[in-house]
Amino acid sequence: MYFMYFMYFMSLQDIEKDRVILLGTKGGPAVYPASPDRMPTSSLLCMAGEQVLIDCGLGVAGRLVKAGVDLKSLATIVITHLHSDHYLELGPLLHTAWTAGLRTPVRVIGPDGLADYWRAFLQSMAFDIELRIRDEGRPPFDGLVSIEVIGELQSIGGISMMTCRNNHPPIKDSFALRFDADGKSVAFSGDTAPFAGFIDFAKDADLLVHEAMIAEGVDRLVARVANGERLKQHLEASHTDATDVGRIARQANVKQLALHHLVPSDDPLIIEQTWKAGVQEGGYDRPLHVGRDLLEIVF
């Protein structure tokens, strides 16, 4: 009992500490036995007393619990784009939080089309939801969640969230994010190839969380799958090589850099030093964090 109280107390204290927790760092929707410790994309931003969950890839509920987050505390979720590895578990996460005792509203901000997903999820779970309300006395579920279309500038408590469309074809509504509060700033690239304007968008950020790819690993990855050529074309057109990430971080003058959405994430020949070498080749020589699930970065 004491241990449970202590963990809960610590989680409340941690809300006050400005940090990012990389909950899921694997690029792409599939999970493999070769990398059981990596799940698809999700991150938790704790800033200015707010908790903001960014993306909801497969495994996000379990990762939040492992990070010591009470699911009943969910308040704001931002979805960067409608690829399954970024929003597949949005509905299940919210349903799980509801069954864990969620009673307060959750604001979900994301691209146009996310509301269709939410309506379909509610319909798919209608029997269970209605039964639990009637049989267990739970509050209405759909009324707890509001879906809001992402805009260029939105406020989350004391945080200012700016967005810009990035370069992730064939999806047009794919966004980079920047959060500013109390003189600090954190930028998230989202899934993207390098694009004009992002260096200025991320300028002088205290932390940049950027996706990353290693070309030699991509070649080995696509050699293993039937749709290899098409997959390679997609990866090269819509993602960023680690060396380019280093160049972007250097030119943007960011204080810390974290790599996530790693492609590939399960290649035994690609180790932490491989990622670091790629970034350093791009000229970035400040603090660098190679993403792993549940890595906490204080800024």
mmCIF file of C-alpha atoms in Angstrom:
data_model
loop_
_atom_site.group_PDB
_atom_site.id
_atom_site.type_symbol
_atom_site.label_atom_id
_atom_site.label_comp_id
_atom_site.label_asym_id
_atom_site.label_seq_id
_atom_site.Cartn_x
_atom_site.Cartn_y
_atom_site.Cartn_z
ATOM 1 C CA MET A 1 0.000 0.000 0.000
ATOM 2 C CA TYR A 2 2.812 2.409 0.918
ATOM 3 C CA PHE A 3 4.624 1.572 -2.327
ATOM 4 C CA MET A 4 1.497 2.261 -4.387
ATOM 5 C CA TYR A 5 0.997 5.605 -2.617
ATOM 6 C CA PHE A 6 4.644 6.532 -3.144
ATOM 7 C CA MET A 7 4.469 5.771 -6.874
ATOM 8 C CA TYR A 8 1.307 7.855 -7.212
ATOM 9 C CA PHE A 9 2.876 10.737 -5.265
ATOM 10 C CA MET A 10 5.929 10.607 -7.488
ATOM 11 C CA SER A 11 3.788 10.729 -10.619
ATOM 12 C CA LEU A 12 2.120 13.913 -9.359
ATOM 13 C CA GLN A 13 5.510 15.449 -8.633
ATOM 14 C CA ASP A 14 6.804 14.490 -12.067
ATOM 15 C CA ILE A 15 4.035 16.468 -13.767
ATOM 16 C CA GLU A 16 5.791 19.596 -12.525
ATOM 17 C CA LYS A 17 9.102 18.572 -14.141
ATOM 18 C CA ASP A 18 9.530 19.669 -17.779
ATOM 19 C CA ARG A 19 10.370 16.502 -19.671
ATOM 20 C CA VAL A 20 9.550 14.253 -22.604
ATOM 21 C CA ILE A 21 9.098 10.506 -22.246
ATOM 22 C CA LEU A 22 9.558 8.558 -25.470
ATOM 23 C CA LEU A 23 6.907 5.894 -24.941
ATOM 24 C CA GLY A 24 7.245 4.172 -28.326
ATOM 25 C CA THR A 25 10.236 4.665 -30.613
ATOM 26 C CA LYS A 26 9.769 2.153 -33.412
ATOM 27 C CA GLY A 27 9.045 3.417 -36.907
ATOM 28 C CA GLY A 28 6.218 1.676 -38.741
ATOM 29 C CA PRO A 29 3.181 -0.330 -37.601
ATOM 30 C CA ALA A 30 4.550 -3.892 -37.454
ATOM 31 C CA VAL A 31 6.096 -5.414 -34.334
ATOM 32 C CA TYR A 32 8.665 -8.208 -34.464
ATOM 33 C CA PRO A 33 10.223 -10.752 -32.102
ATOM 34 C CA ALA A 34 13.630 -9.261 -32.944
ATOM 35 C CA SER A 35 12.732 -6.002 -31.166
ATOM 36 C CA PRO A 36 10.250 -6.840 -28.375
ATOM 37 C CA ASP A 37 11.254 -3.774 -26.348
ATOM 38 C CA ARG A 38 10.164 -1.284 -29.013
ATOM 39 C CA MET A 39 6.603 -0.294 -29.827
ATOM 40 C CA PRO A 40 5.257 2.144 -32.439
ATOM 41 C CA THR A 41 5.207 5.873 -31.982
ATOM 42 C CA SER A 42 3.977 7.747 -28.928
ATOM 43 C CA SER A 43 5.500 10.403 -26.681
ATOM 44 C CA LEU A 44 4.461 12.173 -23.497
ATOM 45 C CA LEU A 45 5.244 15.859 -23.020
ATOM 46 C CA CYS A 46 5.135 17.204 -19.453
ATOM 47 C CA MET A 47 5.420 20.983 -19.588
ATOM 48 C CA ALA A 48 4.077 23.954 -17.618
ATOM 49 C CA GLY A 49 2.078 21.603 -15.410
ATOM 50 C CA GLU A 50 0.328 19.970 -18.390
ATOM 51 C CA GLN A 51 0.548 16.435 -19.770
ATOM 52 C CA VAL A 52 0.231 16.153 -23.554
ATOM 53 C CA LEU A 53 0.247 12.745 -25.218
ATOM 54 C CA ILE A 54 1.577 12.931 -28.763
ATOM 55 C CA ASP A 55 0.450 10.057 -31.004
ATOM 56 C CA CYS A 56 -1.070 6.754 -29.927
ATOM 57 C CA GLY A 57 0.683 3.880 -31.661
ATOM 58 C CA LEU A 58 0.137 0.262 -30.642
ATOM 59 C CA GLY A 59 1.135 -0.323 -27.010
ATOM 60 C CA VAL A 60 0.653 3.235 -25.757
ATOM 61 C CA ALA A 61 -1.612 2.317 -22.815
ATOM 62 C CA GLY A 62 0.903 -0.177 -21.447
ATOM 63 C CA ARG A 63 3.791 2.237 -21.954
ATOM 64 C CA LEU A 64 1.971 5.008 -20.076
ATOM 65 C CA VAL A 65 1.326 2.691 -17.146
ATOM 66 C CA LYS A 66 4.973 1.594 -17.127
ATOM 67 C CA ALA A 67 5.975 5.266 -17.090
ATOM 68 C CA GLY A 68 3.931 5.706 -13.915
ATOM 69 C CA VAL A 69 1.133 7.721 -15.533
ATOM 70 C CA ASP A 70 -2.354 7.333 -14.103
ATOM 71 C CA LEU A 71 -4.626 6.830 -17.134
ATOM 72 C CA LYS A 72 -7.328 8.810 -15.325
ATOM 73 C CA SER A 73 -5.090 11.868 -15.698
ATOM 74 C CA LEU A 74 -5.298 11.922 -19.510
ATOM 75 C CA ALA A 75 -6.391 15.375 -20.610
ATOM 76 C CA THR A 76 -4.880 16.254 -24.014
ATOM 77 C CA ILE A 77 -3.863 14.059 -26.937
ATOM 78 C CA VAL A 78 -2.405 15.290 -30.227
ATOM 79 C CA ILE A 79 -2.298 13.062 -33.314
ATOM 80 C CA THR A 80 0.220 14.160 -35.952
ATOM 81 C CA HIS A 81 -1.222 12.241 -38.926
ATOM 82 C CA LEU A 82 -3.429 9.329 -39.878
ATOM 83 C CA HIS A 83 -0.936 6.517 -40.310
ATOM 84 C CA SER A 84 -1.885 3.555 -38.133
ATOM 85 C CA ASP A 85 1.359 3.563 -36.136
ATOM 86 C CA HIS A 86 0.355 6.998 -34.846
ATOM 87 C CA TYR A 87 -3.306 6.532 -33.918
ATOM 88 C CA LEU A 88 -4.192 2.823 -33.938
ATOM 89 C CA GLU A 89 -4.562 2.675 -30.139
ATOM 90 C CA LEU A 90 -6.314 6.009 -29.613
ATOM 91 C CA GLY A 91 -9.732 4.429 -29.111
ATOM 92 C CA PRO A 92 -8.530 1.478 -27.022
ATOM 93 C CA LEU A 93 -6.433 3.817 -24.847
ATOM 94 C CA LEU A 94 -9.386 6.061 -24.090
ATOM 95 C CA HIS A 95 -11.662 3.081 -23.444
ATOM 96 C CA THR A 96 -9.072 1.568 -21.096
ATOM 97 C CA ALA A 97 -8.721 4.885 -19.264
ATOM 98 C CA TRP A 98 -12.517 5.030 -18.925
ATOM 99 C CA THR A 99 -12.630 1.562 -17.397
ATOM 100 C CA ALA A 100 -9.777 2.625 -15.081
ATOM 101 C CA GLY A 101 -11.928 5.465 -13.755
ATOM 102 C CA LEU A 102 -11.540 8.371 -16.184
ATOM 103 C CA ARG A 103 -14.217 10.954 -15.356
ATOM 104 C CA THR A 104 -12.801 14.202 -16.735
ATOM 105 C CA PRO A 105 -12.905 15.456 -20.351
ATOM 106 C CA VAL A 106 -10.154 14.538 -22.804
ATOM 107 C CA ARG A 107 -9.325 16.892 -25.661
ATOM 108 C CA VAL A 108 -8.093 15.098 -28.785
ATOM 109 C CA ILE A 109 -6.499 17.300 -31.456
ATOM 110 C CA GLY A 110 -5.697 15.817 -34.845
ATOM 111 C CA PRO A 111 -6.066 15.963 -38.626
ATOM 112 C CA ASP A 112 -9.352 16.200 -40.459
ATOM 113 C CA GLY A 113 -10.735 12.660 -40.638
ATOM 114 C CA LEU A 114 -9.893 11.673 -37.076
ATOM 115 C CA ALA A 115 -13.528 12.226 -36.058
ATOM 116 C CA ASP A 116 -14.543 9.476 -38.521
ATOM 117 C CA TYR A 117 -12.203 7.056 -36.739
ATOM 118 C CA TRP A 118 -13.677 8.035 -33.376
ATOM 119 C CA ARG A 119 -17.288 7.564 -34.506
ATOM 120 C CA ALA A 120 -16.425 4.160 -35.978
ATOM 121 C CA PHE A 121 -14.647 3.113 -32.786
ATOM 122 C CA LEU A 122 -17.638 4.062 -30.659
ATOM 123 C CA GLN A 123 -19.904 2.100 -32.994
ATOM 124 C CA SER A 124 -17.638 -0.952 -32.874
ATOM 125 C CA MET A 125 -17.658 -0.925 -29.066
ATOM 126 C CA ALA A 126 -21.287 0.121 -28.586
ATOM 127 C CA PHE A 127 -22.410 -3.146 -26.972
ATOM 128 C CA ASP A 128 -19.618 -3.082 -24.379
ATOM 129 C CA ILE A 129 -19.913 0.640 -23.661
ATOM 130 C CA GLU A 130 -23.679 0.593 -23.220
ATOM 131 C CA LEU A 131 -23.482 -2.546 -21.079
ATOM 132 C CA ARG A 132 -20.874 -1.074 -18.748
ATOM 133 C CA ILE A 133 -22.850 2.139 -18.336
ATOM 134 C CA ARG A 134 -26.021 0.180 -17.534
ATOM 135 C CA ASP A 135 -24.494 -2.672 -15.553
ATOM 136 C CA GLU A 136 -21.559 -0.974 -13.788
ATOM 137 C CA GLY A 137 -22.857 2.567 -13.434
ATOM 138 C CA ARG A 138 -20.117 4.170 -15.488
ATOM 139 C CA PRO A 139 -20.555 7.694 -16.895
ATOM 140 C CA PRO A 140 -21.298 8.205 -20.602
ATOM 141 C CA PHE A 141 -18.135 7.524 -22.600
ATOM 142 C CA ASP A 142 -18.522 9.529 -25.796
ATOM 143 C CA GLY A 143 -19.252 12.715 -23.845
ATOM 144 C CA LEU A 144 -15.832 12.555 -22.200
ATOM 145 C CA VAL A 145 -13.964 12.948 -25.493
ATOM 146 C CA SER A 146 -13.918 15.917 -27.857
ATOM 147 C CA ILE A 147 -12.278 15.716 -31.279
ATOM 148 C CA GLU A 148 -10.769 18.972 -32.539
ATOM 149 C CA VAL A 149 -9.209 19.617 -35.944
ATOM 150 C CA ILE A 150 -5.592 20.677 -35.650
ATOM 151 C CA GLY A 151 -4.824 24.319 -36.430
ATOM 152 C CA GLU A 152 -1.769 26.515 -36.845
ATOM 153 C CA LEU A 153 -1.875 27.844 -33.283
ATOM 154 C CA GLN A 154 -3.727 26.390 -30.307
ATOM 155 C CA SER A 155 -3.443 26.747 -26.528
ATOM 156 C CA ILE A 156 -3.142 23.853 -24.096
ATOM 157 C CA GLY A 157 -3.348 25.389 -20.647
ATOM 158 C CA GLY A 158 -0.301 27.646 -20.430
ATOM 159 C CA ILE A 159 1.310 26.036 -23.490
ATOM 160 C CA SER A 160 1.228 27.545 -26.969
ATOM 161 C CA MET A 161 1.178 24.799 -29.626
ATOM 162 C CA MET A 162 2.209 25.784 -33.132
ATOM 163 C CA THR A 163 1.967 23.414 -36.083
ATOM 164 C CA CYS A 164 3.151 23.287 -39.663
ATOM 165 C CA ARG A 165 2.527 20.799 -42.422
ATOM 166 C CA ASN A 166 5.591 18.647 -42.952
ATOM 167 C CA ASN A 167 6.627 16.487 -45.936
ATOM 168 C CA HIS A 168 5.164 13.004 -45.579
ATOM 169 C CA PRO A 169 3.668 11.948 -48.919
ATOM 170 C CA PRO A 170 1.159 10.770 -49.847
ATOM 171 C CA ILE A 171 -0.455 12.192 -46.680
ATOM 172 C CA LYS A 172 -1.061 15.945 -46.891
ATOM 173 C CA ASP A 173 -2.413 16.506 -43.387
ATOM 174 C CA SER A 174 0.784 15.529 -41.560
ATOM 175 C CA PHE A 175 2.147 17.934 -38.977
ATOM 176 C CA ALA A 176 5.241 19.021 -37.107
ATOM 177 C CA LEU A 177 4.556 20.440 -33.644
ATOM 178 C CA ARG A 178 6.164 23.074 -31.456
ATOM 179 C CA PHE A 179 5.261 23.693 -27.820
ATOM 180 C CA ASP A 180 6.292 26.912 -26.027
ATOM 181 C CA ALA A 181 5.751 27.825 -22.370
ATOM 182 C CA ASP A 182 7.596 29.733 -19.659
ATOM 183 C CA GLY A 183 10.543 30.510 -21.928
ATOM 184 C CA LYS A 184 11.064 26.874 -22.982
ATOM 185 C CA SER A 185 10.266 25.133 -26.246
ATOM 186 C CA VAL A 186 10.069 21.582 -27.599
ATOM 187 C CA ALA A 187 9.656 20.664 -31.267
ATOM 188 C CA PHE A 188 8.511 17.376 -32.777
ATOM 189 C CA SER A 189 9.214 16.717 -36.438
ATOM 190 C CA GLY A 190 6.445 14.189 -36.931
ATOM 191 C CA ASP A 191 7.016 11.749 -39.771
ATOM 192 C CA THR A 192 8.707 13.731 -42.511
ATOM 193 C CA ALA A 193 11.357 14.085 -45.153
ATOM 194 C CA PRO A 194 13.428 17.292 -44.883
ATOM 195 C CA PHE A 195 11.378 20.320 -45.922
ATOM 196 C CA ALA A 196 11.820 24.055 -46.262
ATOM 197 C CA GLY A 197 10.734 25.973 -43.208
ATOM 198 C CA PHE A 198 11.327 23.376 -40.525
ATOM 199 C CA ILE A 199 14.694 24.773 -39.440
ATOM 200 C CA ASP A 200 13.051 28.119 -38.684
ATOM 201 C CA PHE A 201 10.081 26.317 -37.078
ATOM 202 C CA ALA A 202 12.382 24.450 -34.648
ATOM 203 C CA LYS A 203 14.826 27.369 -34.176
ATOM 204 C CA ASP A 204 16.523 27.491 -30.761
ATOM 205 C CA ALA A 205 14.279 24.802 -29.252
ATOM 206 C CA ASP A 206 15.377 23.376 -25.915
ATOM 207 C CA LEU A 207 14.646 19.920 -27.330
ATOM 208 C CA LEU A 208 13.992 18.617 -30.828
ATOM 209 C CA VAL A 209 12.429 15.162 -31.131
ATOM 210 C CA HIS A 210 13.034 14.049 -34.709
ATOM 211 C CA GLU A 211 12.370 10.874 -36.634
ATOM 212 C CA ALA A 212 15.445 9.163 -38.110
ATOM 213 C CA MET A 213 16.396 6.569 -40.690
ATOM 214 C CA ILE A 214 19.610 4.711 -41.623
ATOM 215 C CA ALA A 215 19.861 4.069 -45.375
ATOM 216 C CA GLU A 216 21.910 0.857 -45.171
ATOM 217 C CA GLY A 217 19.355 -0.568 -42.761
ATOM 218 C CA VAL A 218 16.526 0.332 -45.103
ATOM 219 C CA ASP A 219 18.192 -1.701 -47.853
ATOM 220 C CA ARG A 220 18.354 -4.744 -45.586
ATOM 221 C CA LEU A 221 14.802 -4.154 -44.392
ATOM 222 C CA VAL A 222 13.212 -3.996 -47.836
ATOM 223 C CA ALA A 223 15.152 -7.092 -48.939
ATOM 224 C CA ARG A 224 13.111 -9.092 -46.402
ATOM 225 C CA VAL A 225 9.620 -8.097 -47.552
ATOM 226 C CA ALA A 226 7.561 -8.834 -50.644
ATOM 227 C CA ASN A 227 6.714 -5.185 -51.333
ATOM 228 C CA GLY A 228 10.326 -4.111 -50.924
ATOM 229 C CA GLU A 229 10.680 -1.709 -53.854
ATOM 230 C CA ARG A 230 7.433 0.131 -53.114
ATOM 231 C CA LEU A 231 8.300 0.315 -49.428
ATOM 232 C CA LYS A 232 11.765 1.715 -50.187
ATOM 233 C CA GLN A 233 10.264 4.398 -52.427
ATOM 234 C CA HIS A 234 7.914 5.425 -49.625
ATOM 235 C CA LEU A 235 10.629 5.509 -46.954
ATOM 236 C CA GLU A 236 13.025 7.560 -49.051
ATOM 237 C CA ALA A 237 10.320 10.036 -50.090
ATOM 238 C CA SER A 238 8.787 10.633 -46.679
ATOM 239 C CA HIS A 239 11.424 10.112 -43.967
ATOM 240 C CA THR A 240 14.749 11.673 -42.919
ATOM 241 C CA ASP A 241 18.212 10.115 -42.883
ATOM 242 C CA ALA A 242 20.112 10.473 -39.599
ATOM 243 C CA THR A 243 22.767 12.645 -41.251
ATOM 244 C CA ASP A 244 20.113 15.092 -42.430
ATOM 245 C CA VAL A 245 18.652 15.095 -38.911
ATOM 246 C CA GLY A 246 22.063 16.175 -37.602
ATOM 247 C CA ARG A 247 22.265 18.948 -40.182
ATOM 248 C CA ILE A 248 18.751 20.167 -39.365
ATOM 249 C CA ALA A 249 19.426 20.158 -35.610
ATOM 250 C CA ARG A 250 22.701 22.036 -36.099
ATOM 251 C CA GLN A 251 21.176 24.694 -38.353
ATOM 252 C CA ALA A 252 18.180 25.088 -36.041
ATOM 253 C CA ASN A 253 20.556 25.554 -33.085
ATOM 254 C CA VAL A 254 18.581 23.225 -30.823
ATOM 255 C CA LYS A 255 19.991 22.558 -27.363
ATOM 256 C CA GLN A 256 19.189 18.823 -27.276
ATOM 257 C CA LEU A 257 18.233 16.298 -29.961
ATOM 258 C CA ALA A 258 16.331 13.041 -29.513
ATOM 259 C CA LEU A 259 15.868 10.456 -32.241
ATOM 260 C CA HIS A 260 12.642 8.487 -32.396
ATOM 261 C CA HIS A 261 10.486 6.660 -34.977
ATOM 262 C CA LEU A 262 13.661 4.750 -35.819
ATOM 263 C CA VAL A 263 13.783 2.997 -39.202
ATOM 264 C CA PRO A 264 14.812 0.272 -38.985
ATOM 265 C CA SER A 265 14.581 -0.462 -35.277
ATOM 266 C CA ASP A 266 15.301 -4.194 -35.352
ATOM 267 C CA ASP A 267 18.517 -4.448 -37.383
ATOM 268 C CA PRO A 268 21.256 -6.023 -35.216
ATOM 269 C CA LEU A 269 23.934 -4.283 -37.289
ATOM 270 C CA ILE A 270 22.559 -0.860 -36.360
ATOM 271 C CA ILE A 271 23.545 -0.018 -32.804
ATOM 272 C CA GLU A 272 23.379 3.212 -30.801
ATOM 273 C CA GLN A 273 26.752 4.324 -32.105
ATOM 274 C CA THR A 274 25.496 3.942 -35.694
ATOM 275 C CA TRP A 275 22.756 6.487 -35.045
ATOM 276 C CA LYS A 276 25.173 8.820 -33.273
ATOM 277 C CA ALA A 277 27.689 8.615 -36.101
ATOM 278 C CA GLY A 278 25.019 9.518 -38.643
ATOM 279 C CA VAL A 279 23.918 12.575 -36.656
ATOM 280 C CA GLN A 280 27.513 13.662 -36.027
ATOM 281 C CA GLU A 281 28.198 13.436 -39.752
ATOM 282 C CA GLY A 282 25.519 16.089 -40.145
ATOM 283 C CA GLY A 283 27.512 18.342 -37.821
ATOM 284 C CA TYR A 284 25.444 18.207 -34.629
ATOM 285 C CA ASP A 285 27.646 17.986 -31.522
ATOM 286 C CA ARG A 286 25.310 18.868 -28.653
ATOM 287 C CA PRO A 287 23.508 16.423 -26.319
ATOM 288 C CA LEU A 288 22.003 13.582 -28.337
ATOM 289 C CA HIS A 289 19.526 10.921 -27.149
ATOM 290 C CA VAL A 290 19.021 7.821 -29.277
ATOM 291 C CA GLY A 291 15.443 6.872 -28.588
ATOM 292 C CA ARG A 292 14.435 3.803 -26.632
ATOM 293 C CA ASP A 293 11.035 3.101 -25.167
ATOM 294 C CA LEU A 294 10.439 4.849 -21.813
ATOM 295 C CA LEU A 295 13.496 7.084 -22.167
ATOM 296 C CA GLU A 296 12.950 10.276 -20.154
ATOM 297 C CA ILE A 297 14.545 13.528 -21.316
ATOM 298 C CA VAL A 298 14.528 16.562 -19.033
ATOM 299 C CA PHE A 299 14.788 19.969 -20.686
#
